[in-house]
JSON list of N, CA and C in Angstrom, two decimals:
[
{"chain": "A", "resi": 1, "resn": "UNK", "atom": "N", "xyz": [-17.43, 3.57, -7.82]},
{"chain": "A", "resi": 1, "resn": "UNK", "atom": "CA", "xyz": [-16.73, 4.61, -8.57]},
{"chain": "A", "resi": 1, "resn": "UNK", "atom": "C", "xyz": [-16.97, 4.40, -10.06]},
{"chain": "A", "resi": 2, "resn": "UNK", "atom": "N", "xyz": [-17.32, 5.44, -10.75]},
{"chain": "A", "resi": 2, "resn": "UNK", "atom": "CA", "xyz": [-17.59, 5.33, -12.17]},
{"chain": "A", "resi": 2, "resn": "UNK", "atom": "C", "xyz": [-16.32, 5.43, -13.01]},
{"chain": "A", "resi": 3, "resn": "UNK", "atom": "N", "xyz": [-15.26, 5.96, -12.46]},
{"chain": "A", "resi": 3, "resn": "UNK", "atom": "CA", "xyz": [-14.01, 6.11, -13.18]},
{"chain": "A", "resi": 3, "resn": "UNK", "atom": "C", "xyz": [-13.18, 4.83, -13.01]},
{"chain": "A", "resi": 4, "resn": "UNK", "atom": "N", "xyz": [-12.92, 4.10, -14.12]},
{"chain": "A", "resi": 4, "resn": "UNK", "atom": "CA", "xyz": [-12.19, 2.83, -14.00]},
{"chain": "A", "resi": 4, "resn": "UNK", "atom": "C", "xyz": [-10.77, 2.99, -13.44]},
{"chain": "A", "resi": 5, "resn": "UNK", "atom": "N", "xyz": [-10.13, 4.13, -13.71]},
{"chain": "A", "resi": 5, "resn": "UNK", "atom": "CA", "xyz": [-8.79, 4.38, -13.15]},
{"chain": "A", "resi": 5, "resn": "UNK", "atom": "C", "xyz": [-8.90, 4.55, -11.64]},
{"chain": "A", "resi": 6, "resn": "UNK", "atom": "N", "xyz": [-9.88, 5.31, -11.19]},
{"chain": "A", "resi": 6, "resn": "UNK", "atom": "CA", "xyz": [-10.06, 5.55, -9.75]},
{"chain": "A", "resi": 6, "resn": "UNK", "atom": "C", "xyz": [-10.24, 4.24, -9.00]},
{"chain": "A", "resi": 7, "resn": "UNK", "atom": "N", "xyz": [-10.93, 3.29, -9.61]},
{"chain": "A", "resi": 7, "resn": "UNK", "atom": "CA", "xyz": [-11.19, 2.00, -8.97]},
{"chain": "A", "resi": 7, "resn": "UNK", "atom": "C", "xyz": [-9.91, 1.20, -8.76]},
{"chain": "A", "resi": 8, "resn": "UNK", "atom": "N", "xyz": [-8.86, 1.49, -9.53]},
{"chain": "A", "resi": 8, "resn": "UNK", "atom": "CA", "xyz": [-7.59, 0.78, -9.42]},
{"chain": "A", "resi": 8, "resn": "UNK", "atom": "C", "xyz": [-6.64, 1.40, -8.40]},
{"chain": "A", "resi": 9, "resn": "UNK", "atom": "N", "xyz": [-6.91, 2.62, -7.97]},
{"chain": "A", "resi": 9, "resn": "UNK", "atom": "CA", "xyz": [-6.02, 3.35, -7.08]},
{"chain": "A", "resi": 9, "resn": "UNK", "atom": "C", "xyz": [-6.33, 3.00, -5.64]},
{"chain": "A", "resi": 10, "resn": "UNK", "atom": "N", "xyz": [-5.30, 2.59, -4.90]},
{"chain": "A", "resi": 10, "resn": "UNK", "atom": "CA", "xyz": [-5.45, 2.18, -3.51]},
{"chain": "A", "resi": 10, "resn": "UNK", "atom": "C", "xyz": [-4.57, 3.01, -2.58]},
{"chain": "A", "resi": 11, "resn": "UNK", "atom": "N", "xyz": [-4.95, 3.03, -1.34]},
{"chain": "A", "resi": 11, "resn": "UNK", "atom": "CA", "xyz": [-4.20, 3.73, -0.30]},
{"chain": "A", "resi": 11, "resn": "UNK", "atom": "C", "xyz": [-2.75, 3.26, -0.29]},
{"chain": "A", "resi": 12, "resn": "UNK", "atom": "N", "xyz": [-1.83, 4.17, -0.07]},
{"chain": "A", "resi": 12, "resn": "UNK", "atom": "CA", "xyz": [-0.39, 3.96, 0.05]},
{"chain": "A", "resi": 12, "resn": "UNK", "atom": "C", "xyz": [0.33, 3.65, -1.27]},
{"chain": "A", "resi": 13, "resn": "UNK", "atom": "N", "xyz": [-0.37, 3.77, -2.41]},
{"chain": "A", "resi": 13, "resn": "UNK", "atom": "CA", "xyz": [0.33, 3.61, -3.69]},
{"chain": "A", "resi": 13, "resn": "UNK", "atom": "C", "xyz": [1.21, 4.84, -3.91]},
{"chain": "A", "resi": 14, "resn": "UNK", "atom": "N", "xyz": [2.35, 4.62, -4.55]},
{"chain": "A", "resi": 14, "resn": "UNK", "atom": "CA", "xyz": [3.24, 5.73, -4.87]},
{"chain": "A", "resi": 14, "resn": "UNK", "atom": "C", "xyz": [2.73, 6.42, -6.13]},
{"chain": "A", "resi": 15, "resn": "UNK", "atom": "N", "xyz": [2.75, 7.75, -6.13]},
{"chain": "A", "resi": 15, "resn": "UNK", "atom": "CA", "xyz": [2.38, 8.54, -7.30]},
{"chain": "A", "resi": 15, "resn": "UNK", "atom": "C", "xyz": [3.67, 9.06, -7.92]},
{"chain": "A", "resi": 16, "resn": "UNK", "atom": "N", "xyz": [3.88, 8.75, -9.20]},
{"chain": "A", "resi": 16, "resn": "UNK", "atom": "CA", "xyz": [5.10, 9.18, -9.88]},
{"chain": "A", "resi": 16, "resn": "UNK", "atom": "C", "xyz": [4.74, 9.95, -11.14]},
{"chain": "A", "resi": 17, "resn": "UNK", "atom": "N", "xyz": [5.63, 10.86, -11.50]},
{"chain": "A", "resi": 17, "resn": "UNK", "atom": "CA", "xyz": [5.46, 11.61, -12.74]},
{"chain": "A", "resi": 17, "resn": "UNK", "atom": "C", "xyz": [5.80, 10.74, -13.93]},
{"chain": "A", "resi": 18, "resn": "UNK", "atom": "N", "xyz": [5.54, 11.24, -15.12]},
{"chain": "A", "resi": 18, "resn": "UNK", "atom": "CA", "xyz": [5.86, 10.52, -16.35]},
{"chain": "A", "resi": 18, "resn": "UNK", "atom": "C", "xyz": [7.36, 10.24, -16.45]},
{"chain": "A", "resi": 19, "resn": "UNK", "atom": "N", "xyz": [8.16, 11.07, -15.76]},
{"chain": "A", "resi": 19, "resn": "UNK", "atom": "CA", "xyz": [9.61, 10.93, -15.75]},
{"chain": "A", "resi": 19, "resn": "UNK", "atom": "C", "xyz": [10.11, 10.02, -14.63]},
{"chain": "A", "resi": 20, "resn": "UNK", "atom": "N", "xyz": [9.17, 9.42, -13.87]},
{"chain": "A", "resi": 20, "resn": "UNK", "atom": "CA", "xyz": [9.54, 8.51, -12.78]},
{"chain": "A", "resi": 20, "resn": "UNK", "atom": "C", "xyz": [9.82, 9.18, -11.46]},
{"chain": "A", "resi": 21, "resn": "UNK", "atom": "N", "xyz": [9.71, 10.50, -11.38]},
{"chain": "A", "resi": 21, "resn": "UNK", "atom": "CA", "xyz": [9.98, 11.25, -10.16]},
{"chain": "A", "resi": 21, "resn": "UNK", "atom": "C", "xyz": [8.83, 11.06, -9.16]},
{"chain": "A", "resi": 22, "resn": "UNK", "atom": "N", "xyz": [9.17, 10.80, -7.90]},
{"chain": "A", "resi": 22, "resn": "UNK", "atom": "CA", "xyz": [8.17, 10.64, -6.84]},
{"chain": "A", "resi": 22, "resn": "UNK", "atom": "C", "xyz": [7.43, 11.96, -6.63]},
{"chain": "A", "resi": 23, "resn": "UNK", "atom": "N", "xyz": [6.09, 11.89, -6.71]},
{"chain": "A", "resi": 23, "resn": "UNK", "atom": "CA", "xyz": [5.25, 13.07, -6.52]},
{"chain": "A", "resi": 23, "resn": "UNK", "atom": "C", "xyz": [4.56, 13.01, -5.16]},
{"chain": "A", "resi": 24, "resn": "UNK", "atom": "N", "xyz": [4.20, 11.81, -4.72]},
{"chain": "A", "resi": 24, "resn": "UNK", "atom": "CA", "xyz": [3.51, 11.67, -3.45]},
{"chain": "A", "resi": 24, "resn": "UNK", "atom": "C", "xyz": [3.05, 10.25, -3.21]},
{"chain": "A", "resi": 25, "resn": "UNK", "atom": "N", "xyz": [2.26, 10.08, -2.16]},
{"chain": "A", "resi": 25, "resn": "UNK", "atom": "CA", "xyz": [1.70, 8.79, -1.78]},
{"chain": "A", "resi": 25, "resn": "UNK", "atom": "C", "xyz": [0.20, 8.97, -1.62]},
{"chain": "A", "resi": 26, "resn": "UNK", "atom": "N", "xyz": [-0.56, 8.04, -2.18]},
{"chain": "A", "resi": 26, "resn": "UNK", "atom": "CA", "xyz": [-2.02, 8.13, -2.13]},
{"chain": "A", "resi": 26, "resn": "UNK", "atom": "C", "xyz": [-2.52, 7.97, -0.69]},
{"chain": "A", "resi": 27, "resn": "UNK", "atom": "N", "xyz": [-3.34, 8.93, -0.26]},
{"chain": "A", "resi": 27, "resn": "UNK", "atom": "CA", "xyz": [-4.11, 8.78, 0.97]},
{"chain": "A", "resi": 27, "resn": "UNK", "atom": "C", "xyz": [-5.42, 8.08, 0.60]},
{"chain": "A", "resi": 28, "resn": "UNK", "atom": "N", "xyz": [-6.14, 8.65, -0.36]},
{"chain": "A", "resi": 28, "resn": "UNK", "atom": "CA", "xyz": [-7.32, 8.02, -0.93]},
{"chain": "A", "resi": 28, "resn": "UNK", "atom": "C", "xyz": [-7.82, 8.83, -2.12]},
{"chain": "A", "resi": 29, "resn": "UNK", "atom": "N", "xyz": [-8.77, 8.25, -2.85]},
{"chain": "A", "resi": 29, "resn": "UNK", "atom": "CA", "xyz": [-9.41, 8.98, -3.95]},
{"chain": "A", "resi": 29, "resn": "UNK", "atom": "C", "xyz": [-10.60, 9.72, -3.37]},
{"chain": "A", "resi": 30, "resn": "UNK", "atom": "N", "xyz": [-10.68, 11.00, -3.66]},
{"chain": "A", "resi": 30, "resn": "UNK", "atom": "CA", "xyz": [-11.73, 11.87, -3.14]},
{"chain": "A", "resi": 30, "resn": "UNK", "atom": "C", "xyz": [-12.45, 12.51, -4.32]},
{"chain": "A", "resi": 31, "resn": "UNK", "atom": "N", "xyz": [-13.54, 11.90, -4.77]},
{"chain": "A", "resi": 31, "resn": "UNK", "atom": "CA", "xyz": [-14.24, 12.40, -5.95]},
{"chain": "A", "resi": 31, "resn": "UNK", "atom": "C", "xyz": [-13.41, 12.21, -7.20]},
{"chain": "A", "resi": 32, "resn": "UNK", "atom": "N", "xyz": [-13.08, 13.30, -7.86]},
{"chain": "A", "resi": 32, "resn": "UNK", "atom": "CA", "xyz": [-12.28, 13.24, -9.08]},
{"chain": "A", "resi": 32, "resn": "UNK", "atom": "C", "xyz": [-10.83, 13.64, -8.84]},
{"chain": "A", "resi": 33, "resn": "UNK", "atom": "N", "xyz": [-10.40, 13.51, -7.58]},
{"chain": "A", "resi": 33, "resn": "UNK", "atom": "CA", "xyz": [-9.02, 13.88, -7.21]},
{"chain": "A", "resi": 33, "resn": "UNK", "atom": "C", "xyz": [-8.38, 12.80, -6.36]},
{"chain": "A", "resi": 34, "resn": "UNK", "atom": "N", "xyz": [-7.07, 12.75, -6.41]},
{"chain": "A", "resi": 34, "resn": "UNK", "atom": "CA", "xyz": [-6.29, 11.90, -5.51]},
{"chain": "A", "resi": 34, "resn": "UNK", "atom": "C", "xyz": [-5.81, 12.75, -4.36]},
{"chain": "A", "resi": 35, "resn": "UNK", "atom": "N", "xyz": [-6.13, 12.35, -3.16]},
{"chain": "A", "resi": 35, "resn": "UNK", "atom": "CA", "xyz": [-5.65, 13.04, -1.96]},
{"chain": "A", "resi": 35, "resn": "UNK", "atom": "C", "xyz": [-4.32, 12.39, -1.59]},
{"chain": "A", "resi": 36, "resn": "UNK", "atom": "N", "xyz": [-3.28, 13.21, -1.49]},
{"chain": "A", "resi": 36, "resn": "UNK", "atom": "CA", "xyz": [-1.95, 12.71, -1.12]},
{"chain": "A", "resi": 36, "resn": "UNK", "atom": "C", "xyz": [-1.77, 12.78, 0.39]},
{"chain": "A", "resi": 37, "resn": "UNK", "atom": "N", "xyz": [-0.93, 11.91, 0.92]},
{"chain": "A", "resi": 37, "resn": "UNK", "atom": "CA", "xyz": [-0.68, 11.91, 2.36]},
{"chain": "A", "resi": 37, "resn": "UNK", "atom": "C", "xyz": [0.03, 13.19, 2.78]},
{"chain": "A", "resi": 38, "resn": "UNK", "atom": "N", "xyz": [-0.16, 13.57, 4.02]},
{"chain": "A", "resi": 38, "resn": "UNK", "atom": "CA", "xyz": [0.49, 14.78, 4.56]},
{"chain": "A", "resi": 38, "resn": "UNK", "atom": "C", "xyz": [2.00, 14.64, 4.57]},
{"chain": "A", "resi": 39, "resn": "UNK", "atom": "N", "xyz": [2.50, 13.43, 4.79]},
{"chain": "A", "resi": 39, "resn": "UNK", "atom": "CA", "xyz": [3.96, 13.26, 4.89]},
{"chain": "A", "resi": 39, "resn": "UNK", "atom": "C", "xyz": [4.67, 13.62, 3.59]},
{"chain": "A", "resi": 40, "resn": "UNK", "atom": "N", "xyz": [3.95, 13.61, 2.48]},
{"chain": "A", "resi": 40, "resn": "UNK", "atom": "CA", "xyz": [4.53, 13.98, 1.19]},
{"chain": "A", "resi": 40, "resn": "UNK", "atom": "C", "xyz": [4.15, 15.39, 0.77]},
{"chain": "A", "resi": 41, "resn": "UNK", "atom": "N", "xyz": [3.60, 16.16, 1.68]},
{"chain": "A", "resi": 41, "resn": "UNK", "atom": "CA", "xyz": [3.07, 17.47, 1.29]},
{"chain": "A", "resi": 41, "resn": "UNK", "atom": "C", "xyz": [4.14, 18.44, 0.82]},
{"chain": "A", "resi": 42, "resn": "UNK", "atom": "N", "xyz": [5.40, 18.21, 1.15]},
{"chain": "A", "resi": 42, "resn": "UNK", "atom": "CA", "xyz": [6.45, 19.10, 0.67]},
{"chain": "A", "resi": 42, "resn": "UNK", "atom": "C", "xyz": [7.41, 18.40, -0.28]},
{"chain": "A", "resi": 43, "resn": "UNK", "atom": "N", "xyz": [7.05, 17.20, -0.74]},
{"chain": "A", "resi": 43, "resn": "UNK", "atom": "CA", "xyz": [7.93, 16.46, -1.65]},
{"chain": "A", "resi": 43, "resn": "UNK", "atom": "C", "xyz": [8.13, 17.26, -2.93]},
{"chain": "A", "resi": 44, "resn": "UNK", "atom": "N", "xyz": [9.38, 17.49, -3.28]},
{"chain": "A", "resi": 44, "resn": "UNK", "atom": "CA", "xyz": [9.69, 18.18, -4.53]},
{"chain": "A", "resi": 44, "resn": "UNK", "atom": "C", "xyz": [9.46, 19.68, -4.52]},
{"chain": "A", "resi": 45, "resn": "UNK", "atom": "N", "xyz": [9.04, 20.22, -3.39]},
{"chain": "A", "resi": 45, "resn": "UNK", "atom": "CA", "xyz": [8.77, 21.66, -3.31]},
{"chain": "A", "resi": 45, "resn": "UNK", "atom": "C", "xyz": [9.82, 22.28, -2.40]},
{"chain": "A", "resi": 46, "resn": "UNK", "atom": "N", "xyz": [10.45, 23.33, -2.86]},
{"chain": "A", "resi": 46, "resn": "UNK", "atom": "CA", "xyz": [11.47, 23.97, -2.03]},
{"chain": "A", "resi": 46, "resn": "UNK", "atom": "C", "xyz": [10.82, 24.64, -0.83]},
{"chain": "A", "resi": 47, "resn": "UNK", "atom": "N", "xyz": [11.48, 24.54, 0.32]},
{"chain": "A", "resi": 47, "resn": "UNK", "atom": "CA", "xyz": [10.95, 25.14, 1.53]},
{"chain": "A", "resi": 47, "resn": "UNK", "atom": "C", "xyz": [9.90, 24.26, 2.18]},
{"chain": "A", "resi": 48, "resn": "UNK", "atom": "N", "xyz": [9.37, 24.72, 3.28]},
{"chain": "A", "resi": 48, "resn": "UNK", "atom": "CA", "xyz": [8.42, 23.93, 4.04]},
{"chain": "A", "resi": 48, "resn": "UNK", "atom": "C", "xyz": [7.03, 24.56, 4.07]},
{"chain": "A", "resi": 49, "resn": "UNK", "atom": "N", "xyz": [6.76, 25.52, 3.23]},
{"chain": "A", "resi": 49, "resn": "UNK", "atom": "CA", "xyz": [5.48, 26.24, 3.26]},
{"chain": "A", "resi": 49, "resn": "UNK", "atom": "C", "xyz": [4.28, 25.34, 3.00]},
{"chain": "A", "resi": 50, "resn": "UNK", "atom": "N", "xyz": [4.49, 24.24, 2.29]},
{"chain": "A", "resi": 50, "resn": "UNK", "atom": "CA", "xyz": [3.37, 23.37, 1.94]},
{"chain": "A", "resi": 50, "resn": "UNK", "atom": "C", "xyz": [3.22, 22.20, 2.91]},
{"chain": "A", "resi": 51, "resn": "UNK", "atom": "N", "xyz": [4.04, 22.11, 3.90]},
{"chain": "A", "resi": 51, "resn": "UNK", "atom": "CA", "xyz": [4.03, 20.98, 4.81]},
{"chain": "A", "resi": 51, "resn": "UNK", "atom": "C", "xyz": [2.87, 21.07, 5.79]},
{"chain": "A", "resi": 52, "resn": "UNK", "atom": "N", "xyz": [2.35, 19.89, 6.19]},
{"chain": "A", "resi": 52, "resn": "UNK", "atom": "CA", "xyz": [1.37, 19.84, 7.25]},
{"chain": "A", "resi": 52, "resn": "UNK", "atom": "C", "xyz": [-0.08, 19.81, 6.81]},
{"chain": "A", "resi": 53, "resn": "UNK", "atom": "N", "xyz": [-0.33, 19.80, 5.52]},
{"chain": "A", "resi": 53, "resn": "UNK", "atom": "CA", "xyz": [-1.70, 19.65, 5.05]},
{"chain": "A", "resi": 53, "resn": "UNK", "atom": "C", "xyz": [-1.70, 18.84, 3.75]},
{"chain": "A", "resi": 54, "resn": "UNK", "atom": "N", "xyz": [-2.86, 18.34, 3.41]},
{"chain": "A", "resi": 54, "resn": "UNK", "atom": "CA", "xyz": [-2.98, 17.47, 2.24]},
{"chain": "A", "resi": 54, "resn": "UNK", "atom": "C", "xyz": [-2.95, 18.28, 0.94]},
{"chain": "A", "resi": 55, "resn": "UNK", "atom": "N", "xyz": [-2.48, 17.60, -0.10]},
{"chain": "A", "resi": 55, "resn": "UNK", "atom": "CA", "xyz": [-2.53, 18.14, -1.45]},
{"chain": "A", "resi": 55, "resn": "UNK", "atom": "C", "xyz": [-3.32, 17.16, -2.30]},
{"chain": "A", "resi": 56, "resn": "UNK", "atom": "N", "xyz": [-3.88, 17.66, -3.39]},
{"chain": "A", "resi": 56, "resn": "UNK", "atom": "CA", "xyz": [-4.71, 16.86, -4.27]},
{"chain": "A", "resi": 56, "resn": "UNK", "atom": "C", "xyz": [-4.21, 16.97, -5.70]},
{"chain": "A", "resi": 57, "resn": "UNK", "atom": "N", "xyz": [-4.38, 15.87, -6.45]},
{"chain": "A", "resi": 57, "resn": "UNK", "atom": "CA", "xyz": [-4.10, 15.86, -7.87]},
{"chain": "A", "resi": 57, "resn": "UNK", "atom": "C", "xyz": [-5.34, 15.39, -8.61]},
{"chain": "A", "resi": 58, "resn": "UNK", "atom": "N", "xyz": [-5.63, 15.99, -9.73]},
{"chain": "A", "resi": 58, "resn": "UNK", "atom": "CA", "xyz": [-6.78, 15.60, -10.53]},
{"chain": "A", "resi": 58, "resn": "UNK", "atom": "C", "xyz": [-6.57, 14.21, -11.11]},
{"chain": "A", "resi": 59, "resn": "UNK", "atom": "N", "xyz": [-7.64, 13.40, -11.13]},
{"chain": "A", "resi": 59, "resn": "UNK", "atom": "CA", "xyz": [-7.56, 12.09, -11.78]},
{"chain": "A", "resi": 59, "resn": "UNK", "atom": "C", "xyz": [-7.27, 12.24, -13.27]},
{"chain": "A", "resi": 60, "resn": "UNK", "atom": "N", "xyz": [-7.55, 13.41, -13.83]},
{"chain": "A", "resi": 60, "resn": "UNK", "atom": "CA", "xyz": [-7.26, 13.66, -15.23]},
{"chain": "A", "resi": 60, "resn": "UNK", "atom": "C", "xyz": [-5.77, 13.61, -15.56]},
{"chain": "A", "resi": 61, "resn": "UNK", "atom": "N", "xyz": [-4.92, 13.73, -14.54]},
{"chain": "A", "resi": 61, "resn": "UNK", "atom": "CA", "xyz": [-3.47, 13.66, -14.74]},
{"chain": "A", "resi": 61, "resn": "UNK", "atom": "C", "xyz": [-2.96, 12.22, -14.78]},
{"chain": "A", "resi": 62, "resn": "UNK", "atom": "N", "xyz": [-3.79, 11.26, -14.40]},
{"chain": "A", "resi": 62, "resn": "UNK", "atom": "CA", "xyz": [-3.35, 9.86, -14.31]},
{"chain": "A", "resi": 62, "resn": "UNK", "atom": "C", "xyz": [-3.28, 9.23, -15.69]},
{"chain": "A", "resi": 63, "resn": "UNK", "atom": "N", "xyz": [-2.08, 8.74, -16.04]},
{"chain": "A", "resi": 63, "resn": "UNK", "atom": "CA", "xyz": [-1.89, 8.05, -17.31]},
{"chain": "A", "resi": 63, "resn": "UNK", "atom": "C", "xyz": [-2.22, 6.57, -17.15]},
{"chain": "A", "resi": 64, "resn": "UNK", "atom": "N", "xyz": [-1.98, 6.03, -15.96]},
{"chain": "A", "resi": 64, "resn": "UNK", "atom": "CA", "xyz": [-2.27, 4.62, -15.73]},
{"chain": "A", "resi": 64, "resn": "UNK", "atom": "C", "xyz": [-1.79, 4.16, -14.37]},
{"chain": "A", "resi": 65, "resn": "UNK", "atom": "N", "xyz": [-2.16, 2.94, -14.03]},
{"chain": "A", "resi": 65, "resn": "UNK", "atom": "CA", "xyz": [-1.75, 2.32, -12.78]},
{"chain": "A", "resi": 65, "resn": "UNK", "atom": "C", "xyz": [-0.90, 1.12, -13.16]},
{"chain": "A", "resi": 66, "resn": "UNK", "atom": "N", "xyz": [0.33, 1.09, -12.62]},
{"chain": "A", "resi": 66, "resn": "UNK", "atom": "CA", "xyz": [1.28, 0.02, -12.94]},
{"chain": "A", "resi": 66, "resn": "UNK", "atom": "C", "xyz": [1.73, -0.62, -11.64]},
{"chain": "A", "resi": 67, "resn": "UNK", "atom": "N", "xyz": [1.19, -1.79, -11.33]},
{"chain": "A", "resi": 67, "resn": "UNK", "atom": "CA", "xyz": [1.54, -2.46, -10.08]},
{"chain": "A", "resi": 67, "resn": "UNK", "atom": "C", "xyz": [1.08, -1.63, -8.90]},
{"chain": "A", "resi": 68, "resn": "UNK", "atom": "N", "xyz": [2.04, -1.19, -8.07]},
{"chain": "A", "resi": 68, "resn": "UNK", "atom": "CA", "xyz": [1.70, -0.38, -6.89]},
{"chain": "A", "resi": 68, "resn": "UNK", "atom": "C", "xyz": [2.03, 1.10, -7.10]},
{"chain": "A", "resi": 69, "resn": "UNK", "atom": "N", "xyz": [2.09, 1.52, -8.36]},
{"chain": "A", "resi": 69, "resn": "UNK", "atom": "CA", "xyz": [2.40, 2.92, -8.68]},
{"chain": "A", "resi": 69, "resn": "UNK", "atom": "C", "xyz": [1.31, 3.52, -9.56]},
{"chain": "A", "resi": 70, "resn": "UNK", "atom": "N", "xyz": [1.02, 4.79, -9.28]},
{"chain": "A", "resi": 70, "resn": "UNK", "atom": "CA", "xyz": [0.13, 5.59, -10.12]},
{"chain": "A", "resi": 70, "resn": "UNK", "atom": "C", "xyz": [1.02, 6.49, -10.95]},
{"chain": "A", "resi": 71, "resn": "UNK", "atom": "N", "xyz": [1.00, 6.28, -12.28]},
{"chain": "A", "resi": 71, "resn": "UNK", "atom": "CA", "xyz": [1.86, 7.09, -13.16]},
{"chain": "A", "resi": 71, "resn": "UNK", "atom": "C", "xyz": [1.03, 8.22, -13.76]},
{"chain": "A", "resi": 72, "resn": "UNK", "atom": "N", "xyz": [1.59, 9.42, -13.66]},
{"chain": "A", "resi": 72, "resn": "UNK", "atom": "CA", "xyz": [0.92, 10.61, -14.19]},
{"chain": "A", "resi": 72, "resn": "UNK", "atom": "C", "xyz": [1.34, 10.86, -15.63]},
{"chain": "A", "resi": 73, "resn": "UNK", "atom": "N", "xyz": [0.54, 11.62, -16.35]},
{"chain": "A", "resi": 73, "resn": "UNK", "atom": "CA", "xyz": [0.88, 11.96, -17.74]},
{"chain": "A", "resi": 73, "resn": "UNK", "atom": "C", "xyz": [1.85, 13.14, -17.79]},
{"chain": "A", "resi": 74, "resn": "UNK", "atom": "N", "xyz": [2.02, 13.85, -16.68]},
{"chain": "A", "resi": 74, "resn": "UNK", "atom": "CA", "xyz": [2.92, 15.00, -16.60]},
{"chain": "A", "resi": 74, "resn": "UNK", "atom": "C", "xyz": [4.20, 14.61, -15.84]},
{"chain": "A", "resi": 75, "resn": "UNK", "atom": "N", "xyz": [5.30, 15.26, -16.16]},
{"chain": "A", "resi": 75, "resn": "UNK", "atom": "CA", "xyz": [6.53, 15.06, -15.40]},
{"chain": "A", "resi": 75, "resn": "UNK", "atom": "C", "xyz": [6.33, 15.53, -13.97]},
{"chain": "A", "resi": 76, "resn": "UNK", "atom": "N", "xyz": [7.16, 15.06, -13.07]},
{"chain": "A", "resi": 76, "resn": "UNK", "atom": "CA", "xyz": [7.03, 15.37, -11.65]},
{"chain": "A", "resi": 76, "resn": "UNK", "atom": "C", "xyz": [6.99, 16.85, -11.34]},
{"chain": "A", "resi": 77, "resn": "UNK", "atom": "N", "xyz": [7.89, 17.64, -11.96]},
{"chain": "A", "resi": 77, "resn": "UNK", "atom": "CA", "xyz": [7.92, 19.07, -11.64]},
{"chain": "A", "resi": 77, "resn": "UNK", "atom": "C", "xyz": [6.64, 19.77, -12.10]},
{"chain": "A", "resi": 78, "resn": "UNK", "atom": "N", "xyz": [6.07, 19.33, -13.19]},
{"chain": "A", "resi": 78, "resn": "UNK", "atom": "CA", "xyz": [4.81, 19.92, -13.68]},
{"chain": "A", "resi": 78, "resn": "UNK", "atom": "C", "xyz": [3.67, 19.50, -12.75]},
{"chain": "A", "resi": 79, "resn": "UNK", "atom": "N", "xyz": [3.67, 18.25, -12.33]},
{"chain": "A", "resi": 79, "resn": "UNK", "atom": "CA", "xyz": [2.63, 17.75, -11.43]},
{"chain": "A", "resi": 79, "resn": "UNK", "atom": "C", "xyz": [2.63, 18.53, -10.11]},
{"chain": "A", "resi": 80, "resn": "UNK", "atom": "N", "xyz": [3.82, 18.84, -9.58]},
{"chain": "A", "resi": 80, "resn": "UNK", "atom": "CA", "xyz": [3.91, 19.62, -8.34]},
{"chain": "A", "resi": 80, "resn": "UNK", "atom": "C", "xyz": [3.19, 20.95, -8.50]},
{"chain": "A", "resi": 81, "resn": "UNK", "atom": "N", "xyz": [3.35, 21.56, -9.66]},
{"chain": "A", "resi": 81, "resn": "UNK", "atom": "CA", "xyz": [2.75, 22.88, -9.87]},
{"chain": "A", "resi": 81, "resn": "UNK", "atom": "C", "xyz": [1.23, 22.78, -10.05]},
{"chain": "A", "resi": 82, "resn": "UNK", "atom": "N", "xyz": [0.73, 21.57, -10.32]},
{"chain": "A", "resi": 82, "resn": "UNK", "atom": "CA", "xyz": [-0.71, 21.39, -10.53]},
{"chain": "A", "resi": 82, "resn": "UNK", "atom": "C", "xyz": [-1.42, 20.90, -9.27]},
{"chain": "A", "resi": 83, "resn": "UNK", "atom": "N", "xyz": [-0.67, 20.67, -8.19]},
{"chain": "A", "resi": 83, "resn": "UNK", "atom": "CA", "xyz": [-1.29, 20.22, -6.94]},
{"chain": "A", "resi": 83, "resn": "UNK", "atom": "C", "xyz": [-2.21, 21.31, -6.40]},
{"chain": "A", "resi": 84, "resn": "UNK", "atom": "N", "xyz": [-3.32, 20.86, -5.82]},
{"chain": "A", "resi": 84, "resn": "UNK", "atom": "CA", "xyz": [-4.24, 21.76, -5.16]},
{"chain": "A", "resi": 84, "resn": "UNK", "atom": "C", "xyz": [-4.12, 21.53, -3.66]},
{"chain": "A", "resi": 85, "resn": "UNK", "atom": "N", "xyz": [-4.13, 22.59, -2.90]},
{"chain": "A", "resi": 85, "resn": "UNK", "atom": "CA", "xyz": [-4.07, 22.45, -1.44]},
{"chain": "A", "resi": 85, "resn": "UNK", "atom": "C", "xyz": [-5.46, 22.19, -0.91]},
{"chain": "A", "resi": 86, "resn": "UNK", "atom": "N", "xyz": [-5.48, 21.47, 0.21]},
{"chain": "A", "resi": 86, "resn": "UNK", "atom": "CA", "xyz": [-6.79, 21.17, 0.80]},
{"chain": "A", "resi": 86, "resn": "UNK", "atom": "C", "xyz": [-6.79, 21.26, 2.29]}
]
């Protein structure tokens, strides 16, 4: 991986917003995106419309890796709105 941040991200790490809100759990890094586990597909989203499939976050949103957490540069509610369905 050419992205030094991507090389630090591991399966099952928690993804949190800049405000500390849980956004998801890493399934794996897929190119320039983080693939979140299906079990977190509706985390923070009202209703169940997003459940049952993976969501992705751009590595560009990652502010850093702290222990077993991936911290985003955006707050949790903003990060939810930036998720891509897959």
